[in-house]
Coordinates of C-alpha atoms in Angstrom, one line a residue:
Chain A
M1 CA 102.3 94.0 92.8
L2 CA 99.7 93.9 89.6
Q3 CA 97.8 97.0 89.2
F4 CA 94.9 97.4 87.3
V5 CA 93.0 100.6 86.3
I6 CA 89.6 100.0 84.4
Q7 CA 88.1 102.9 83.0
G8 CA 84.3 102.9 81.8
R9 CA 80.8 104.9 81.9
G10 CA 78.2 104.0 84.3
G11 CA 76.2 101.2 82.9
Q12 CA 78.9 99.4 81.0
G13 CA 79.8 97.1 83.9
A14 CA 83.5 98.5 84.9
Q15 CA 82.9 98.0 88.4
T16 CA 81.8 94.6 88.1
A17 CA 84.8 93.6 85.8
G18 CA 86.9 94.9 88.8
E19 CA 85.1 92.4 91.2
I20 CA 85.5 89.6 88.7
L21 CA 89.1 90.2 88.4
A22 CA 89.4 90.5 92.3
N23 CA 87.2 87.4 92.8
V24 CA 89.3 85.2 90.5
F25 CA 92.8 86.3 91.9
F26 CA 91.2 85.8 95.4
R27 CA 90.4 82.4 94.4
E28 CA 94.0 81.9 92.8
E29 CA 95.1 82.5 96.7
K30 CA 96.5 86.0 95.9
Y31 CA 96.0 89.0 98.1
V32 CA 93.8 91.3 96.3
Q33 CA 92.4 95.1 96.6
A34 CA 89.7 96.3 94.6
Y35 CA 87.5 99.3 94.7
A36 CA 85.6 101.8 92.4
T37 CA 84.6 105.5 92.2
Y38 CA 81.2 106.0 93.4
G39 CA 78.8 108.7 94.7
G40 CA 78.8 110.5 91.4
A41 CA 78.4 107.2 89.3
R42 CA 75.2 107.5 87.1
R43 CA 74.6 106.0 83.7
G44 CA 77.0 107.4 81.3
T45 CA 79.5 109.3 83.7
P46 CA 82.7 107.9 83.8
V47 CA 83.5 105.0 86.3
S48 CA 87.0 104.1 87.5
S49 CA 87.9 100.8 89.2
F50 CA 91.0 100.2 90.5
I51 CA 92.4 96.5 91.4
R52 CA 95.8 95.5 93.2
V53 CA 96.9 92.0 93.2
D54 CA 99.7 90.6 95.2
E55 CA 101.7 87.5 96.8
E56 CA 101.9 89.4 100.2
P57 CA 99.2 91.6 102.1
I58 CA 98.5 95.1 100.5
R59 CA 98.8 98.0 102.6
L60 CA 98.5 100.8 100.5
R61 CA 95.7 103.0 100.4
C62 CA 95.8 105.3 97.9
D63 CA 95.1 105.7 94.2
I64 CA 97.2 103.5 91.7
E65 CA 99.5 106.1 90.1
N66 CA 101.5 103.5 88.0
P67 CA 99.3 100.9 86.8
D68 CA 100.5 97.8 84.6
V69 CA 97.3 97.5 82.7
I70 CA 94.8 100.1 81.7
V71 CA 91.3 99.0 80.6
C72 CA 89.3 101.6 78.7
F73 CA 85.8 100.8 78.0
D74 CA 85.1 103.8 75.6
P75 CA 87.6 105.6 73.8
S76 CA 86.3 109.0 74.5
L77 CA 87.7 108.5 78.2
L78 CA 91.3 108.2 77.1
N79 CA 92.8 111.3 78.4
E80 CA 95.6 112.6 80.2
V81 CA 94.5 111.8 83.4
L82 CA 93.8 108.4 82.8
L83 CA 97.3 108.0 80.9
K84 CA 99.4 110.0 83.1
G85 CA 101.0 107.1 85.3
A86 CA 101.3 104.8 82.1
T87 CA 104.8 103.9 80.9
D88 CA 106.2 102.0 77.9
N89 CA 105.4 98.6 79.7
T90 CA 102.1 99.7 80.4
W91 CA 99.1 97.8 78.8
V92 CA 96.7 99.9 77.3
L93 CA 93.4 97.8 76.4
I94 CA 91.1 99.8 74.4
N95 CA 87.5 98.5 73.3
S96 CA 87.4 99.7 70.0
A97 CA 87.4 98.6 66.4
K98 CA 90.0 100.7 64.9
L99 CA 93.7 99.5 64.8
P100 CA 96.2 100.4 67.5
E101 CA 97.9 102.6 65.2
Y102 CA 95.1 104.8 65.5
F103 CA 95.7 105.4 68.7
A104 CA 99.6 105.8 68.7
G105 CA 99.8 109.8 69.4
L106 CA 98.5 109.0 73.0
G107 CA 102.1 107.9 73.7
K108 CA 104.5 105.0 73.9
F109 CA 102.4 102.5 75.6
R110 CA 101.5 98.6 74.8
I111 CA 98.2 99.6 73.1
V112 CA 96.0 96.8 72.0
T113 CA 92.6 97.4 70.7
L114 CA 89.7 94.8 70.6
D115 CA 86.3 95.5 69.1
A116 CA 84.5 94.0 72.3
M117 CA 81.4 96.0 71.5
S118 CA 80.8 93.9 68.3
I119 CA 81.7 90.4 70.6
A120 CA 79.2 91.5 73.0
Q121 CA 76.7 92.2 70.5
T122 CA 76.7 89.1 68.8
N123 CA 76.4 87.4 72.1
R124 CA 73.3 89.4 72.6
L125 CA 74.8 91.4 75.4
G126 CA 73.8 94.8 74.3
R127 CA 76.5 97.3 75.5
M128 CA 77.9 95.1 78.0
V129 CA 81.6 94.5 77.1
N130 CA 82.7 93.8 80.6
T131 CA 83.1 90.0 80.3
T132 CA 84.8 90.4 76.8
L133 CA 87.1 92.8 78.3
V134 CA 88.0 90.8 81.3
G135 CA 88.8 87.9 79.1
A136 CA 91.1 90.1 77.2
V137 CA 92.8 91.0 80.3
A138 CA 93.8 87.5 81.0
G139 CA 94.7 86.8 77.1
L140 CA 97.3 89.8 77.4
L141 CA 98.8 88.8 80.7
D142 CA 98.3 85.1 80.7
K143 CA 96.7 85.4 83.8
P144 CA 94.5 84.7 85.7
A145 CA 93.7 81.1 84.5
L146 CA 91.0 81.1 82.1
D147 CA 89.2 78.0 83.6
M148 CA 88.9 80.1 86.8
L149 CA 87.8 83.2 85.2
K150 CA 85.1 81.3 82.9
K151 CA 83.8 79.9 86.4
V152 CA 83.8 83.4 88.1
V153 CA 82.0 85.2 84.9
A154 CA 79.2 82.6 84.9
E155 CA 78.6 82.8 88.8
M156 CA 78.6 86.4 88.9
S157 CA 76.4 87.2 85.6
P158 CA 73.2 88.0 86.6
A159 CA 71.8 86.7 83.2
K160 CA 72.8 85.3 79.7
K161 CA 75.5 83.1 81.8
E162 CA 76.4 81.4 78.8
E163 CA 76.7 84.2 76.6
N164 CA 78.9 86.3 78.7
V165 CA 81.2 83.2 79.1
K166 CA 81.5 82.9 75.4
S167 CA 82.4 86.5 75.0
C168 CA 85.0 86.2 77.8
I169 CA 86.5 83.3 75.9
E170 CA 86.4 85.0 72.8
G171 CA 87.8 88.2 74.5
Y172 CA 90.4 86.1 75.8
S173 CA 91.4 84.3 72.6
L174 CA 91.8 87.7 70.6
A175 CA 94.0 89.5 73.1
R176 CA 96.3 86.2 73.4
E177 CA 96.3 86.4 69.6
R178 CA 97.6 89.9 69.8
R179 CA 100.0 89.3 72.4
L180 CA 101.6 86.6 70.6
S181 CA 102.2 88.4 67.2
N182 CA 103.2 91.4 69.3
G183 CA 106.2 89.2 70.3
G184 CA 105.1 88.5 73.6
S185 CA 105.7 85.3 75.1
E186 CA 103.6 82.2 75.1
Chain B
M1 CA 95.3 80.8 108.5
N2 CA 92.8 79.9 111.3
E3 CA 91.1 76.4 111.4
R4 CA 88.0 78.4 113.2
S5 CA 87.5 81.0 110.6
S6 CA 86.6 81.4 107.0
R7 CA 88.2 83.4 104.4
I8 CA 86.1 85.6 102.1
L9 CA 86.1 88.7 99.8
V10 CA 84.3 91.4 100.8
N11 CA 84.4 95.1 101.1
G12 CA 85.2 96.9 104.5
N13 CA 81.7 97.8 104.9
H14 CA 80.4 94.1 104.5
A15 CA 83.3 93.0 107.0
V16 CA 81.6 95.2 109.5
A17 CA 78.2 93.6 109.1
Y18 CA 80.0 90.2 109.8
G19 CA 81.1 91.5 112.9
V20 CA 77.8 92.8 114.0
K21 CA 76.3 89.3 113.0
L22 CA 79.0 87.6 115.3
A23 CA 78.4 90.1 118.0
Q24 CA 74.7 89.0 117.9
A25 CA 73.3 92.6 118.0
Q26 CA 69.6 92.5 118.8
V27 CA 68.5 95.9 118.0
V28 CA 69.6 97.9 115.0
P29 CA 68.1 101.1 114.6
V30 CA 69.2 102.4 111.5
Y31 CA 68.9 105.6 108.8
P32 CA 70.6 104.9 105.6
I33 CA 73.5 107.4 104.6
T34 CA 76.1 106.9 101.8
P35 CA 79.0 105.5 102.3
Q36 CA 77.5 103.4 105.1
T37 CA 74.4 102.1 103.5
P38 CA 76.1 98.5 102.6
I39 CA 77.0 98.2 106.3
V40 CA 72.9 97.9 107.1
E41 CA 71.9 96.4 103.9
K42 CA 74.1 93.4 104.7
I43 CA 72.6 93.2 108.2
S44 CA 68.9 93.5 106.3
E45 CA 70.2 90.3 103.9
F46 CA 71.4 88.4 107.2
Q47 CA 67.9 89.1 108.8
A48 CA 66.1 88.2 105.7
A49 CA 68.3 84.8 105.4
G50 CA 67.5 84.1 108.9
E51 CA 71.1 83.9 109.8
M52 CA 70.5 86.8 112.2
V53 CA 67.7 87.5 114.6
V54 CA 67.5 91.0 115.3
E55 CA 65.0 94.0 115.5
L56 CA 66.0 96.3 112.5
M57 CA 64.0 99.3 113.1
T58 CA 64.3 102.2 110.3
A59 CA 63.8 105.7 112.0
E60 CA 62.9 109.0 110.1
S61 CA 66.2 110.5 110.9
E62 CA 69.5 109.9 112.5
H63 CA 68.7 111.8 115.7
S64 CA 65.7 109.4 116.1
A65 CA 67.7 106.4 115.4
M66 CA 70.4 107.2 117.9
S67 CA 67.6 107.9 120.3
A68 CA 66.0 104.6 119.8
C69 CA 69.7 103.0 120.3
I70 CA 69.9 104.5 123.6
T71 CA 66.4 103.6 125.0
A72 CA 67.1 100.0 123.6
S73 CA 70.3 99.6 125.1
L74 CA 69.0 101.0 128.4
T75 CA 66.8 97.7 128.6
G76 CA 69.5 95.7 128.7
V77 CA 69.8 94.5 124.6
R78 CA 72.8 94.7 122.5
V79 CA 72.6 97.4 120.3
F80 CA 74.2 98.6 116.9
T81 CA 73.9 101.3 114.4
A82 CA 75.8 102.8 111.6
T83 CA 76.0 106.2 110.2
A84 CA 78.4 108.6 108.4
S85 CA 79.0 112.5 107.9
Q86 CA 75.8 114.5 108.1
G87 CA 74.2 111.4 109.7
L88 CA 76.8 111.9 112.6
M89 CA 76.5 115.7 113.1
L90 CA 72.4 114.9 113.2
M91 CA 73.2 112.5 116.1
H92 CA 75.2 115.0 117.7
E93 CA 72.8 115.8 120.9
M94 CA 72.2 112.6 121.5
L95 CA 75.7 111.2 121.5
H96 CA 76.3 113.0 124.7
Y97 CA 72.8 111.5 126.1
A98 CA 74.1 108.0 125.3
S99 CA 77.5 108.6 127.1
G100 CA 75.5 110.3 129.9
A101 CA 73.2 107.2 130.2
R102 CA 76.0 104.9 130.2
A103 CA 74.3 103.0 127.3
P104 CA 77.4 100.8 125.8
I105 CA 76.2 101.1 122.3
V106 CA 78.3 100.0 119.5
M107 CA 78.2 102.5 116.5
F108 CA 80.1 102.4 113.1
N109 CA 81.1 105.4 111.5
V110 CA 82.3 105.6 108.1
N111 CA 84.4 108.8 107.8
R112 CA 83.2 111.1 105.1
T113 CA 83.4 114.8 104.2
I114 CA 81.0 117.1 105.7
G115 CA 79.0 119.4 103.6
S116 CA 79.0 121.9 102.6
P117 CA 80.3 121.6 99.7
W118 CA 78.8 118.2 99.0
G119 CA 81.1 115.5 98.7
F120 CA 81.5 111.5 99.5
W121 CA 85.1 111.3 100.2
P122 CA 87.2 110.0 103.1
D123 CA 87.9 112.2 105.7
Q124 CA 87.8 111.8 109.5
T125 CA 86.5 115.3 110.6
D126 CA 83.1 113.9 111.3
S127 CA 83.9 111.7 114.2
L128 CA 86.8 113.7 115.4
A129 CA 84.7 116.5 115.8
Q130 CA 82.7 114.2 118.4
R131 CA 85.6 113.6 120.4
D132 CA 84.2 115.0 123.5
T133 CA 80.9 113.3 123.7
G134 CA 82.2 110.6 126.1
W135 CA 82.4 108.0 123.6
I136 CA 85.2 105.6 122.9
Q137 CA 86.8 106.2 119.6
Y138 CA 88.6 103.4 117.4
Y139 CA 90.2 104.1 114.0
C140 CA 90.9 101.3 111.6
E141 CA 92.8 100.9 108.4
N142 CA 91.3 97.8 106.6
G143 CA 88.1 95.5 106.6
Q144 CA 89.8 92.8 108.8
E145 CA 90.9 95.6 111.6
S146 CA 87.3 97.1 111.5
L147 CA 85.7 93.4 112.0
D148 CA 88.0 92.5 114.9
T149 CA 87.6 95.9 116.3
V150 CA 83.8 95.8 116.5
L151 CA 83.7 92.8 118.5
Q152 CA 86.3 94.5 120.9
A153 CA 84.6 97.6 120.9
Y154 CA 81.5 95.5 122.5
R155 CA 83.7 93.9 124.7
V156 CA 85.3 97.1 126.1
A157 CA 82.1 99.4 125.8
E158 CA 79.9 96.7 127.7
K159 CA 82.7 96.3 130.5
V160 CA 83.3 100.0 131.3
L161 CA 79.3 101.0 130.4
L162 CA 80.1 103.8 127.8
P163 CA 79.3 103.8 124.1
A164 CA 82.0 103.3 121.4
M165 CA 82.3 104.3 117.8
V166 CA 84.2 102.3 115.4
M167 CA 85.7 104.2 112.2
H168 CA 87.3 103.6 109.0
E169 CA 87.3 105.7 105.8
A170 CA 85.1 105.9 103.0
F171 CA 86.2 104.5 99.6
Y172 CA 89.7 103.1 100.5
V173 CA 88.3 101.1 103.2
S174 CA 84.6 101.4 103.1
H175 CA 84.1 100.0 99.3
A176 CA 87.4 98.0 99.0
L177 CA 87.3 94.4 98.3
E178 CA 89.6 92.3 100.3
G179 CA 90.2 89.1 101.9
V180 CA 88.9 88.8 105.6
E181 CA 89.0 86.1 108.1
V182 CA 85.7 85.8 109.4
P183 CA 86.0 83.9 112.9
D184 CA 83.2 81.1 113.7
Q185 CA 80.7 82.0 115.9
E186 CA 81.9 79.9 118.8
V187 CA 85.1 82.1 118.9
V188 CA 83.2 85.2 119.3
D189 CA 81.1 83.5 122.0
Q190 CA 84.1 82.4 123.8
Y191 CA 85.2 86.0 123.7
L192 CA 82.1 88.3 123.9
P193 CA 80.1 87.3 127.3
V194 CA 76.1 87.7 126.9
F195 CA 75.2 91.5 127.9
D196 CA 73.9 91.5 131.2
P197 CA 74.3 95.2 132.7
P198 CA 73.7 95.9 136.6
H199 CA 70.9 98.1 135.7
R200 CA 68.1 98.1 133.1
L201 CA 64.8 99.3 132.2
D202 CA 62.2 96.5 132.9
P203 CA 58.8 96.9 134.2
D204 CA 59.1 93.8 136.3
I205 CA 62.4 95.3 138.0
G206 CA 61.0 98.8 138.4
E207 CA 64.1 101.4 137.4
S208 CA 63.8 104.2 135.4
W209 CA 66.5 106.8 133.6
G210 CA 66.4 110.4 133.1
N211 CA 65.3 112.3 136.2
T212 CA 66.4 115.7 137.1
V213 CA 69.5 115.8 139.5
G214 CA 71.2 118.4 141.6
Q215 CA 74.5 119.6 140.9
E216 CA 76.1 117.4 143.6
M217 CA 74.7 114.1 141.9
F218 CA 75.7 115.6 138.2
Y219 CA 79.5 116.5 139.3
R220 CA 79.6 112.8 140.5
H221 CA 78.0 111.2 137.5
R222 CA 80.4 113.3 135.4
R223 CA 83.3 112.0 137.6
D224 CA 82.1 108.6 137.4
L225 CA 82.0 108.9 133.8
G226 CA 85.6 110.0 133.6
L227 CA 86.9 107.4 135.4
A228 CA 85.2 104.8 133.6
M229 CA 86.5 106.5 130.5
E230 CA 90.1 106.3 131.8
S231 CA 89.6 102.6 133.0
A232 CA 88.5 101.7 129.0
I233 CA 92.3 102.1 128.2
E234 CA 93.5 99.1 130.2
V235 CA 90.2 97.1 129.2
A236 CA 91.3 97.8 125.4
E237 CA 94.5 96.7 126.0
E238 CA 93.0 93.4 127.6
A239 CA 90.3 93.0 124.9
D240 CA 93.0 93.1 122.4
A241 CA 95.2 90.8 123.9
E242 CA 92.4 88.3 124.2
W243 CA 91.2 88.5 121.0
R244 CA 95.0 88.0 119.9
K245 CA 94.7 84.7 121.7
L246 CA 91.9 83.6 119.8
T247 CA 92.7 84.7 116.7
G248 CA 96.1 85.5 116.7
R249 CA 95.3 88.9 115.1
S250 CA 95.9 92.2 117.5
Y251 CA 96.6 95.9 116.7
G252 CA 97.4 97.3 120.2
I253 CA 95.9 100.7 121.6
V254 CA 98.6 102.3 119.4
E255 CA 101.1 100.4 117.2
Q256 CA 104.6 101.2 116.7
Y257 CA 106.2 100.1 113.2
R258 CA 110.0 100.2 112.9
C259 CA 110.5 102.9 115.5
E260 CA 113.7 101.5 116.6
G261 CA 116.6 104.1 116.2
A262 CA 113.9 106.5 114.2
E263 CA 115.0 110.0 113.8
L264 CA 111.5 110.5 112.6
V265 CA 108.2 108.7 113.5
I266 CA 105.3 109.5 111.1
A267 CA 101.9 109.6 113.1
T268 CA 98.6 109.2 111.7
M269 CA 95.1 107.0 112.1
G270 CA 93.1 105.0 109.8
S271 CA 93.5 104.1 106.4
M272 CA 96.9 106.4 105.9
A273 CA 98.5 104.0 108.4
G274 CA 98.8 101.2 105.6
T275 CA 100.4 103.3 103.2
A276 CA 102.7 104.9 105.8
R277 CA 104.0 101.3 106.4
E278 CA 104.9 101.1 102.8
T279 CA 106.5 104.3 103.0
V280 CA 108.7 103.5 106.5
D281 CA 109.9 100.5 104.6
N282 CA 111.0 102.1 101.4
L283 CA 112.7 104.7 103.2
R284 CA 114.2 102.3 105.6
D285 CA 115.5 100.5 102.5
A286 CA 117.0 103.9 101.4
G287 CA 119.0 104.1 104.6
L288 CA 116.8 106.7 106.5
P289 CA 115.8 105.8 110.0
V290 CA 111.9 106.2 110.1
G291 CA 109.3 104.6 111.9
L292 CA 105.1 104.8 112.3
L293 CA 103.0 105.4 115.3
K294 CA 99.5 104.4 114.6
V295 CA 97.1 105.6 116.8
K296 CA 94.1 103.4 116.7
L297 CA 92.6 104.2 120.3
F298 CA 91.5 108.0 120.2
R299 CA 89.1 108.2 123.1
P300 CA 90.1 107.4 125.6
F301 CA 93.6 109.3 124.4
P302 CA 96.3 106.8 125.0
L303 CA 98.5 109.4 126.8
A304 CA 100.8 107.1 128.5
A305 CA 101.2 104.7 125.5
V306 CA 102.2 107.6 123.0
R307 CA 104.5 109.3 125.6
R308 CA 106.2 105.8 125.8
V309 CA 106.5 105.4 122.0
L310 CA 107.7 109.0 121.3
N311 CA 110.2 109.4 124.3
G312 CA 113.7 109.9 122.9
V313 CA 112.4 110.2 119.4
P314 CA 113.6 113.6 117.8
K315 CA 110.9 114.4 115.5
V316 CA 107.1 113.5 114.6
M317 CA 105.5 114.3 111.7
V318 CA 101.7 114.0 112.2
L319 CA 99.6 113.3 109.2
D320 CA 96.0 114.5 109.9
R321 CA 93.2 113.5 107.1
N322 CA 91.1 115.7 109.1
F323 CA 90.8 119.3 109.9
A324 CA 89.4 121.9 112.6
P325 CA 89.4 125.4 111.3
G326 CA 91.3 127.7 113.6
T327 CA 93.6 124.9 115.4
G328 CA 94.3 122.6 112.5
G329 CA 94.7 118.6 112.6
F330 CA 93.1 116.9 115.5
L331 CA 95.8 114.3 116.2
H332 CA 98.6 117.2 115.6
Q333 CA 96.7 119.1 118.7
E334 CA 96.3 116.1 120.9
L335 CA 99.9 114.6 120.3
K336 CA 101.1 118.1 121.3
A337 CA 99.4 118.4 124.6
A338 CA 100.2 114.5 125.5
L339 CA 103.7 115.0 124.8
Y340 CA 104.0 118.6 126.6
G341 CA 106.7 118.3 129.7
L342 CA 108.4 115.0 128.3
E343 CA 112.1 115.7 128.8
Q344 CA 113.0 113.9 125.7
G345 CA 110.2 114.7 123.8
P346 CA 110.2 115.4 119.9
V347 CA 109.4 118.6 117.9
V348 CA 106.1 117.9 116.0
H349 CA 105.5 118.8 112.6
G350 CA 101.7 119.0 111.8
Y351 CA 100.9 118.4 108.4
L352 CA 97.3 118.5 106.9
A353 CA 97.4 115.8 104.4
G354 CA 94.6 114.1 102.5
V355 CA 92.2 116.7 103.8
G356 CA 88.8 116.4 101.9
G357 CA 89.9 112.6 100.4
T358 CA 92.9 113.6 98.4
N359 CA 95.4 111.2 97.6
V360 CA 98.5 110.8 99.7
S361 CA 100.7 108.3 98.1
P362 CA 103.8 106.6 99.3
T363 CA 106.2 108.9 97.0
V364 CA 104.7 112.0 98.3
M365 CA 104.7 110.9 101.8
A366 CA 108.5 110.0 101.4
D367 CA 109.3 113.4 100.1
W368 CA 107.6 115.1 103.3
V369 CA 109.5 112.9 105.6
R370 CA 112.7 114.0 103.8
E371 CA 111.3 117.6 104.1
A372 CA 110.2 117.4 107.7
M373 CA 113.8 115.9 108.7
A374 CA 115.5 119.1 107.1
T375 CA 113.4 121.9 108.6
Q376 CA 112.3 123.2 111.9
P377 CA 108.6 122.6 112.4
A378 CA 106.1 125.4 112.3
A379 CA 104.0 126.2 115.4
G380 CA 100.7 125.8 113.4
P381 CA 99.7 123.5 110.8
V382 CA 100.7 123.0 107.3
W383 CA 98.9 122.1 104.1
K384 CA 100.2 119.6 102.3
G385 CA 97.6 118.6 100.0

């Protein structure tokens, strides 16, 4: 089973990011389960999105305690609660212009940083970093397939479809480069 | 995969709405409340798209919504509503009235904590506190089961002429996106006959409902209601078996999972059953003989089925995501009562687990199993987190 936690702030599209990934894996005929915290969510407050992906039906109905991937939309949200289940195998993808070394003090994780904000802004998407970051997830994991991801991003973007797809591809390419330069497999 | 269905990615609440659409409910009185609202929003979308012919009524409160459900149902149309938590509390008076009027309404309740304090979390206390209102009650663990159970509930409710409420929990089920098989309309039409009650309010017929009655008549009415409720066990089993024939899916009124030779059986309802299945597999792999009893139908309580499954099992660990102050977990109470007098019945641990929506992982559940296996149960409930 592959487990993701996506942490953002209300208005950044963390929940949609989870839904995009769930849709792509679903179309790849995987079993998926995706949900997000709700109720208290307002613009600016923390929002968590959780996704499970498996070859078998998913029976668990509880929080994700040992994620394979943590995507953090905002470095100010990197706290102990978010990182407590992370291990040295966990990818921690941070939306930041800083180098991964800057975050090394957080723990022994596979930390990758990506300036998703600047990619989003270059593509006239303002603060909406979610499509860039889902692209980056696919680049890091080498799944889901980029073609299907592009298709779903286009379908699920309420506006600026081309810009969102372009951001997604840029996020994918940069993350893929970082995985390969970290000794990751092709 | 079934040829007469399509597989879509939807959250648990939207899965419910697809079930209601397939049942072709004709009147849907509603009042919005988190986390139920996506159900009626989706029904509203179906209506707007012309995919569902329905009278969608917005009431000024849940009490009024349920009142409208009762009167609509008594005219002989298929009725649906959905609510949660405080909304269900406000309906309480009319819940009794609905069963007394023998109105086979199907209502979906998304289990959510009841204030105060305010919260949006999964907790079954809201619906379990309505256990004595004369409604059939089903508890589901995922969106697929919720869709299927809405259809089964109509079949049962309309046969025994009692209202039915179907539950899944907030958040882990209501807002979780999953793949769900949506059967074709023709499959459901084969399964669910047109609602044609023996009596109905119709000026052309000239019948009424709601007159004052004497003691004898009240007595007979309550007894008949009780008999109808008892008969719902067999009708529910039959409804589930028929659904299996058409779709390949069935759930039982209770489900036993890997109970053969079990020294301890975990008993629970709703979404925690999924996590418990995972826990049972993990513990079996580690050599511990553990099983699961999922109680799906809670009203009428499946007394005989529960006694059959647990006869000869040394120990039961009940996990209740609900709490009645002064007695404890609802399933714990009911199971102990159901097992009384069974010669080879188990001893019962009653754990309050996940109350208020706290997280229950398979790891912590496995720890509780080991602890329960090594200790004698307390007479009352134990808080576990």
